[in-house]
C-alpha cells in the first residue's frame, strides 16, 4: 500500500482497523516498561525523588510541540496538495495536542513548586507553552464554529501555520532569554547531559507517549471520517425528503388542474 | 521506593497524567460508538452511500 492509496478514506479506515490493536498493544507494553523503569530510577543528588516528575513532564512537553508540527505538515497538505485526509489529521490531532500541553504545564508546575519555590513564573519558556495551549483551544473553537468542514479546514490550516512560529520560540526560549527553566539537557549539541540511569527511562517513556499519540490520533481520525460520512448521509437524506415532498406537491397541483379542466 | 518529602507532588503528577489520558481514551471510544450508532440508524432508514455500500461498512 503506497501513501497515495491512503488518500482514499475507505482504505484508510481498513488500514486503521488492522493496525490499531497492534499499536495499542505496543503502547501498553512500552508504557508499562517505562513506568517500571521510572519507579526504580535512582534519586537525583540535588532534586531527590522529584526527578521522577521528569519522566512524565518531558514526554508531554515534547509531544505538545510534536503534535503542532504534525498539524503544520497536515495544514500544508490541506493548502498545497489538497490531500483529502490532511484536514482530518489536523482536526483530530488538536484535542490530543491540547491534552499533552495541559499535562506539560500541570506537571511542570508541580515540579516547579518544590524545585523553584513557585508553581508559576511568567518567564519565556512557561509563557510560550501557555500560548501554545491557548492556540490549541483557539483552533478547536474555530473548527466548531464553522459548520462546513472544508471551509473550516482552510482557515484552521492558515492559523496552524502561523502558530508554528511559536515552536522555535518555545525550543530556544531557554537560550535566548534568561529563564527560570533549565536549558536543554537531552537534545543539544554535544550530546545529552543526563546520566544513563535517567536517560533510558526518559527515552522509553518518550517513545511510549509518542506511540500513545499515534494510536489516539489514528482512532480520532477514524472517528472524524465516520462523522463526515454521517454528515453527508444526513444531507442526502434531507435532500431526498425535500425532493419527494416537492414531487408530492407537484403531482397534487397537476391533479387539481386536471380536475378543474374536467369540471 | 521512597518518594521523600515531595511525594504528594510526584503522585499528583502521575495521577493527573493517568486521568487525562483515560479521559482522552474514553472520549475517543464514546465518539466512535456514537458515530457507528448514527450510521446504523441511517442504514436502517434506507440511506445508502454513493458506492452502494452499507453506511456502517468500514470500507
mmCIF file with all atom_site columns, C-alpha atoms in Angstrom, chain A residues 10 13-14 17 35 38-40 43 47 49-50 52-53 55-56 60 92 95-96 99-100 102-103 106-107 110-111 113-115 119 205 209 212 216-217 219-220 222-224 226-227 229-230 233-234 236-237 240, chain B residues 1-21 24-25 27-36 38-39 41-43 45-50 53-59:
data_model
loop_
_atom_site.group_PDB
_atom_site.id
_atom_site.type_symbol
_atom_site.label_atom_id
_atom_site.label_alt_id
_atom_site.label_comp_id
_atom_site.label_asym_id
_atom_site.label_entity_id
_atom_site.label_seq_id
_atom_site.pdbx_PDB_ins_code
_atom_site.Cartn_x
_atom_site.Cartn_y
_atom_site.Cartn_z
_atom_site.occupancy
_atom_site.B_iso_or_equiv
_atom_site.pdbx_formal_charge
_atom_site.auth_seq_id
_atom_site.auth_comp_id
_atom_site.auth_asym_id
_atom_site.auth_atom_id
_atom_site.pdbx_PDB_model_num
ATOM 1   C CA . UNK A 1 10  ? -12.174 3.971  2.907  1.00 0.00 ? 10  UNK A CA 1
ATOM 2   C CA . UNK A 1 13  ? -10.359 3.028  7.606  1.00 0.00 ? 13  UNK A CA 1
ATOM 3   C CA . UNK A 1 14  ? -9.470  -0.530 6.549  1.00 0.00 ? 14  UNK A CA 1
ATOM 4   C CA . UNK A 1 17  ? -8.852  -1.407 11.683 1.00 0.00 ? 17  UNK A CA 1
ATOM 5   C CA . UNK A 1 35  ? 6.722   3.307  34.298 1.00 0.00 ? 35  UNK A CA 1
ATOM 6   C CA . UNK A 1 38  ? 10.816  5.403  36.168 1.00 0.00 ? 38  UNK A CA 1
ATOM 7   C CA . UNK A 1 39  ? 9.676   3.986  39.516 1.00 0.00 ? 39  UNK A CA 1
ATOM 8   C CA . UNK A 1 40  ? 13.049  2.355  40.175 1.00 0.00 ? 40  UNK A CA 1
ATOM 9   C CA . UNK A 1 43  ? 17.064  9.820  43.153 1.00 0.00 ? 43  UNK A CA 1
ATOM 10  C CA . UNK A 1 47  ? 16.371  17.117 43.255 1.00 0.00 ? 47  UNK A CA 1
ATOM 11  C CA . UNK A 1 49  ? 12.811  11.834 44.156 1.00 0.00 ? 49  UNK A CA 1
ATOM 12  C CA . UNK A 1 50  ? 11.126  14.788 42.386 1.00 0.00 ? 50  UNK A CA 1
ATOM 13  C CA . UNK A 1 52  ? 10.582  11.210 38.705 1.00 0.00 ? 52  UNK A CA 1
ATOM 14  C CA . UNK A 1 53  ? 8.257   14.009 37.549 1.00 0.00 ? 53  UNK A CA 1
ATOM 15  C CA . UNK A 1 55  ? 9.684   11.082 33.166 1.00 0.00 ? 55  UNK A CA 1
ATOM 16  C CA . UNK A 1 56  ? 6.108   12.298 32.744 1.00 0.00 ? 56  UNK A CA 1
ATOM 17  C CA . UNK A 1 60  ? 4.327   15.588 27.370 1.00 0.00 ? 60  UNK A CA 1
ATOM 18  C CA . UNK A 1 92  ? -8.169  15.013 15.033 1.00 0.00 ? 92  UNK A CA 1
ATOM 19  C CA . UNK A 1 95  ? -7.574  17.952 21.214 1.00 0.00 ? 95  UNK A CA 1
ATOM 20  C CA . UNK A 1 96  ? -4.841  15.345 21.796 1.00 0.00 ? 96  UNK A CA 1
ATOM 21  C CA . UNK A 1 99  ? -4.261  17.459 26.427 1.00 0.00 ? 99  UNK A CA 1
ATOM 22  C CA . UNK A 1 100 ? -0.486  16.830 26.221 1.00 0.00 ? 100 UNK A CA 1
ATOM 23  C CA . UNK A 1 102 ? -2.058  20.834 29.538 1.00 0.00 ? 102 UNK A CA 1
ATOM 24  C CA . UNK A 1 103 ? -0.193  17.924 31.156 1.00 0.00 ? 103 UNK A CA 1
ATOM 25  C CA . UNK A 1 106 ? 0.499   20.976 35.048 1.00 0.00 ? 106 UNK A CA 1
ATOM 26  C CA . UNK A 1 107 ? 3.375   18.573 35.730 1.00 0.00 ? 107 UNK A CA 1
ATOM 27  C CA . UNK A 1 110 ? 4.027   20.567 40.184 1.00 0.00 ? 110 UNK A CA 1
ATOM 28  C CA . UNK A 1 111 ? 7.772   20.045 39.606 1.00 0.00 ? 111 UNK A CA 1
ATOM 29  C CA . UNK A 1 113 ? 6.925   24.259 43.309 1.00 0.00 ? 113 UNK A CA 1
ATOM 30  C CA . UNK A 1 114 ? 9.405   22.062 45.241 1.00 0.00 ? 114 UNK A CA 1
ATOM 31  C CA . UNK A 1 115 ? 12.403  22.936 42.989 1.00 0.00 ? 115 UNK A CA 1
ATOM 32  C CA . UNK A 1 119 ? 4.123   26.962 40.761 1.00 0.00 ? 119 UNK A CA 1
ATOM 33  C CA . UNK A 1 205 ? 8.604   6.978  28.247 1.00 0.00 ? 205 UNK A CA 1
ATOM 34  C CA . UNK A 1 209 ? 3.908   8.550  24.774 1.00 0.00 ? 209 UNK A CA 1
ATOM 35  C CA . UNK A 1 212 ? 0.147   6.655  22.516 1.00 0.00 ? 212 UNK A CA 1
ATOM 36  C CA . UNK A 1 216 ? -5.080  8.005  19.678 1.00 0.00 ? 216 UNK A CA 1
ATOM 37  C CA . UNK A 1 217 ? -4.567  10.096 16.552 1.00 0.00 ? 217 UNK A CA 1
ATOM 38  C CA . UNK A 1 219 ? -8.502  6.397  16.266 1.00 0.00 ? 219 UNK A CA 1
ATOM 39  C CA . UNK A 1 220 ? -9.597  10.058 16.328 1.00 0.00 ? 220 UNK A CA 1
ATOM 40  C CA . UNK A 1 222 ? -11.236 7.243  12.035 1.00 0.00 ? 222 UNK A CA 1
ATOM 41  C CA . UNK A 1 223 ? -13.958 8.925  14.153 1.00 0.00 ? 223 UNK A CA 1
ATOM 42  C CA . UNK A 1 224 ? -13.683 12.140 12.128 1.00 0.00 ? 224 UNK A CA 1
ATOM 43  C CA . UNK A 1 226 ? -17.151 8.495  10.209 1.00 0.00 ? 226 UNK A CA 1
ATOM 44  C CA . UNK A 1 227 ? -18.541 11.868 11.427 1.00 0.00 ? 227 UNK A CA 1
ATOM 45  C CA . UNK A 1 229 ? -19.819 10.161 6.460  1.00 0.00 ? 229 UNK A CA 1
ATOM 46  C CA . UNK A 1 230 ? -22.746 10.671 8.862  1.00 0.00 ? 230 UNK A CA 1
ATOM 47  C CA . UNK A 1 233 ? -25.595 10.782 4.510  1.00 0.00 ? 233 UNK A CA 1
ATOM 48  C CA . UNK A 1 234 ? -27.800 13.083 6.601  1.00 0.00 ? 234 UNK A CA 1
ATOM 49  C CA . UNK A 1 236 ? -28.522 13.088 1.235  1.00 0.00 ? 236 UNK A CA 1
ATOM 50  C CA . UNK A 1 237 ? -31.448 12.014 3.403  1.00 0.00 ? 237 UNK A CA 1
ATOM 51  C CA . UNK A 1 240 ? -34.363 13.146 -0.691 1.00 0.00 ? 240 UNK A CA 1
ATOM 52  C CA . UNK B 2 1   ? 10.835  3.021  46.872 1.00 0.00 ? 1   UNK B CA 1
ATOM 53  C CA . UNK B 2 2   ? 10.686  6.185  48.980 1.00 0.00 ? 2   UNK B CA 1
ATOM 54  C CA . UNK B 2 3   ? 9.374   9.371  47.398 1.00 0.00 ? 3   UNK B CA 1
ATOM 55  C CA . UNK B 2 4   ? 10.694  11.698 50.105 1.00 0.00 ? 4   UNK B CA 1
ATOM 56  C CA . UNK B 2 5   ? 9.108   14.915 51.391 1.00 0.00 ? 5   UNK B CA 1
ATOM 57  C CA . UNK B 2 6   ? 7.631   15.870 47.991 1.00 0.00 ? 6   UNK B CA 1
ATOM 58  C CA . UNK B 2 7   ? 5.723   12.612 47.435 1.00 0.00 ? 7   UNK B CA 1
ATOM 59  C CA . UNK B 2 8   ? 2.409   14.453 47.013 1.00 0.00 ? 8   UNK B CA 1
ATOM 60  C CA . UNK B 2 9   ? 3.787   16.438 44.009 1.00 0.00 ? 9   UNK B CA 1
ATOM 61  C CA . UNK B 2 10  ? 5.113   13.272 42.339 1.00 0.00 ? 10  UNK B CA 1
ATOM 62  C CA . UNK B 2 11  ? 1.946   11.227 42.938 1.00 0.00 ? 11  UNK B CA 1
ATOM 63  C CA . UNK B 2 12  ? -0.302  14.119 41.771 1.00 0.00 ? 12  UNK B CA 1
ATOM 64  C CA . UNK B 2 13  ? 1.721   14.434 38.530 1.00 0.00 ? 13  UNK B CA 1
ATOM 65  C CA . UNK B 2 14  ? 1.355   10.743 37.663 1.00 0.00 ? 14  UNK B CA 1
ATOM 66  C CA . UNK B 2 15  ? -2.316  10.671 38.728 1.00 0.00 ? 15  UNK B CA 1
ATOM 67  C CA . UNK B 2 16  ? -3.124  13.748 36.617 1.00 0.00 ? 16  UNK B CA 1
ATOM 68  C CA . UNK B 2 17  ? -1.427  12.176 33.577 1.00 0.00 ? 17  UNK B CA 1
ATOM 69  C CA . UNK B 2 18  ? -3.352  8.928  34.104 1.00 0.00 ? 18  UNK B CA 1
ATOM 70  C CA . UNK B 2 19  ? -6.681  10.783 34.445 1.00 0.00 ? 19  UNK B CA 1
ATOM 71  C CA . UNK B 2 20  ? -6.146  12.983 31.365 1.00 0.00 ? 20  UNK B CA 1
ATOM 72  C CA . UNK B 2 21  ? -5.041  10.013 29.215 1.00 0.00 ? 21  UNK B CA 1
ATOM 73  C CA . UNK B 2 24  ? -8.832  11.046 26.056 1.00 0.00 ? 24  UNK B CA 1
ATOM 74  C CA . UNK B 2 25  ? -9.209  7.288  25.511 1.00 0.00 ? 25  UNK B CA 1
ATOM 75  C CA . UNK B 2 27  ? -13.786 10.320 24.735 1.00 0.00 ? 27  UNK B CA 1
ATOM 76  C CA . UNK B 2 28  ? -12.424 8.668  21.563 1.00 0.00 ? 28  UNK B CA 1
ATOM 77  C CA . UNK B 2 29  ? -14.169 5.351  22.347 1.00 0.00 ? 29  UNK B CA 1
ATOM 78  C CA . UNK B 2 30  ? -17.514 7.056  23.125 1.00 0.00 ? 30  UNK B CA 1
ATOM 79  C CA . UNK B 2 31  ? -17.228 9.162  19.966 1.00 0.00 ? 31  UNK B CA 1
ATOM 80  C CA . UNK B 2 32  ? -16.586 6.015  17.878 1.00 0.00 ? 32  UNK B CA 1
ATOM 81  C CA . UNK B 2 33  ? -19.655 4.269  19.354 1.00 0.00 ? 33  UNK B CA 1
ATOM 82  C CA . UNK B 2 34  ? -21.775 7.377  18.788 1.00 0.00 ? 34  UNK B CA 1
ATOM 83  C CA . UNK B 2 35  ? -20.737 7.696  15.108 1.00 0.00 ? 35  UNK B CA 1
ATOM 84  C CA . UNK B 2 36  ? -21.241 3.985  14.325 1.00 0.00 ? 36  UNK B CA 1
ATOM 85  C CA . UNK B 2 38  ? -25.710 7.125  13.904 1.00 0.00 ? 38  UNK B CA 1
ATOM 86  C CA . UNK B 2 39  ? -24.509 5.295  10.771 1.00 0.00 ? 39  UNK B CA 1
ATOM 87  C CA . UNK B 2 41  ? -29.653 4.379  12.210 1.00 0.00 ? 41  UNK B CA 1
ATOM 88  C CA . UNK B 2 42  ? -29.114 5.930  8.760  1.00 0.00 ? 42  UNK B CA 1
ATOM 89  C CA . UNK B 2 43  ? -28.596 2.457  7.299  1.00 0.00 ? 43  UNK B CA 1
ATOM 90  C CA . UNK B 2 45  ? -33.720 4.305  7.362  1.00 0.00 ? 45  UNK B CA 1
ATOM 91  C CA . UNK B 2 46  ? -32.584 3.172  3.882  1.00 0.00 ? 46  UNK B CA 1
ATOM 92  C CA . UNK B 2 47  ? -29.919 5.820  3.166  1.00 0.00 ? 47  UNK B CA 1
ATOM 93  C CA . UNK B 2 48  ? -27.031 4.264  1.247  1.00 0.00 ? 48  UNK B CA 1
ATOM 94  C CA . UNK B 2 49  ? -23.624 5.567  0.185  1.00 0.00 ? 49  UNK B CA 1
ATOM 95  C CA . UNK B 2 50  ? -22.961 6.574  -3.423 1.00 0.00 ? 50  UNK B CA 1
ATOM 96  C CA . UNK B 2 53  ? -22.194 0.022  0.274  1.00 0.00 ? 53  UNK B CA 1
ATOM 97  C CA . UNK B 2 54  ? -23.914 -0.068 3.640  1.00 0.00 ? 54  UNK B CA 1
ATOM 98  C CA . UNK B 2 55  ? -23.452 3.079  5.754  1.00 0.00 ? 55  UNK B CA 1
ATOM 99  C CA . UNK B 2 56  ? -21.956 1.028  8.576  1.00 0.00 ? 56  UNK B CA 1
ATOM 100 C CA . UNK B 2 57  ? -19.412 -0.777 6.372  1.00 0.00 ? 57  UNK B CA 1
ATOM 101 C CA . UNK B 2 58  ? -15.957 0.473  7.381  1.00 0.00 ? 58  UNK B CA 1
ATOM 102 C CA . UNK B 2 59  ? -14.681 0.494  3.792  1.00 0.00 ? 59  UNK B CA 1
#
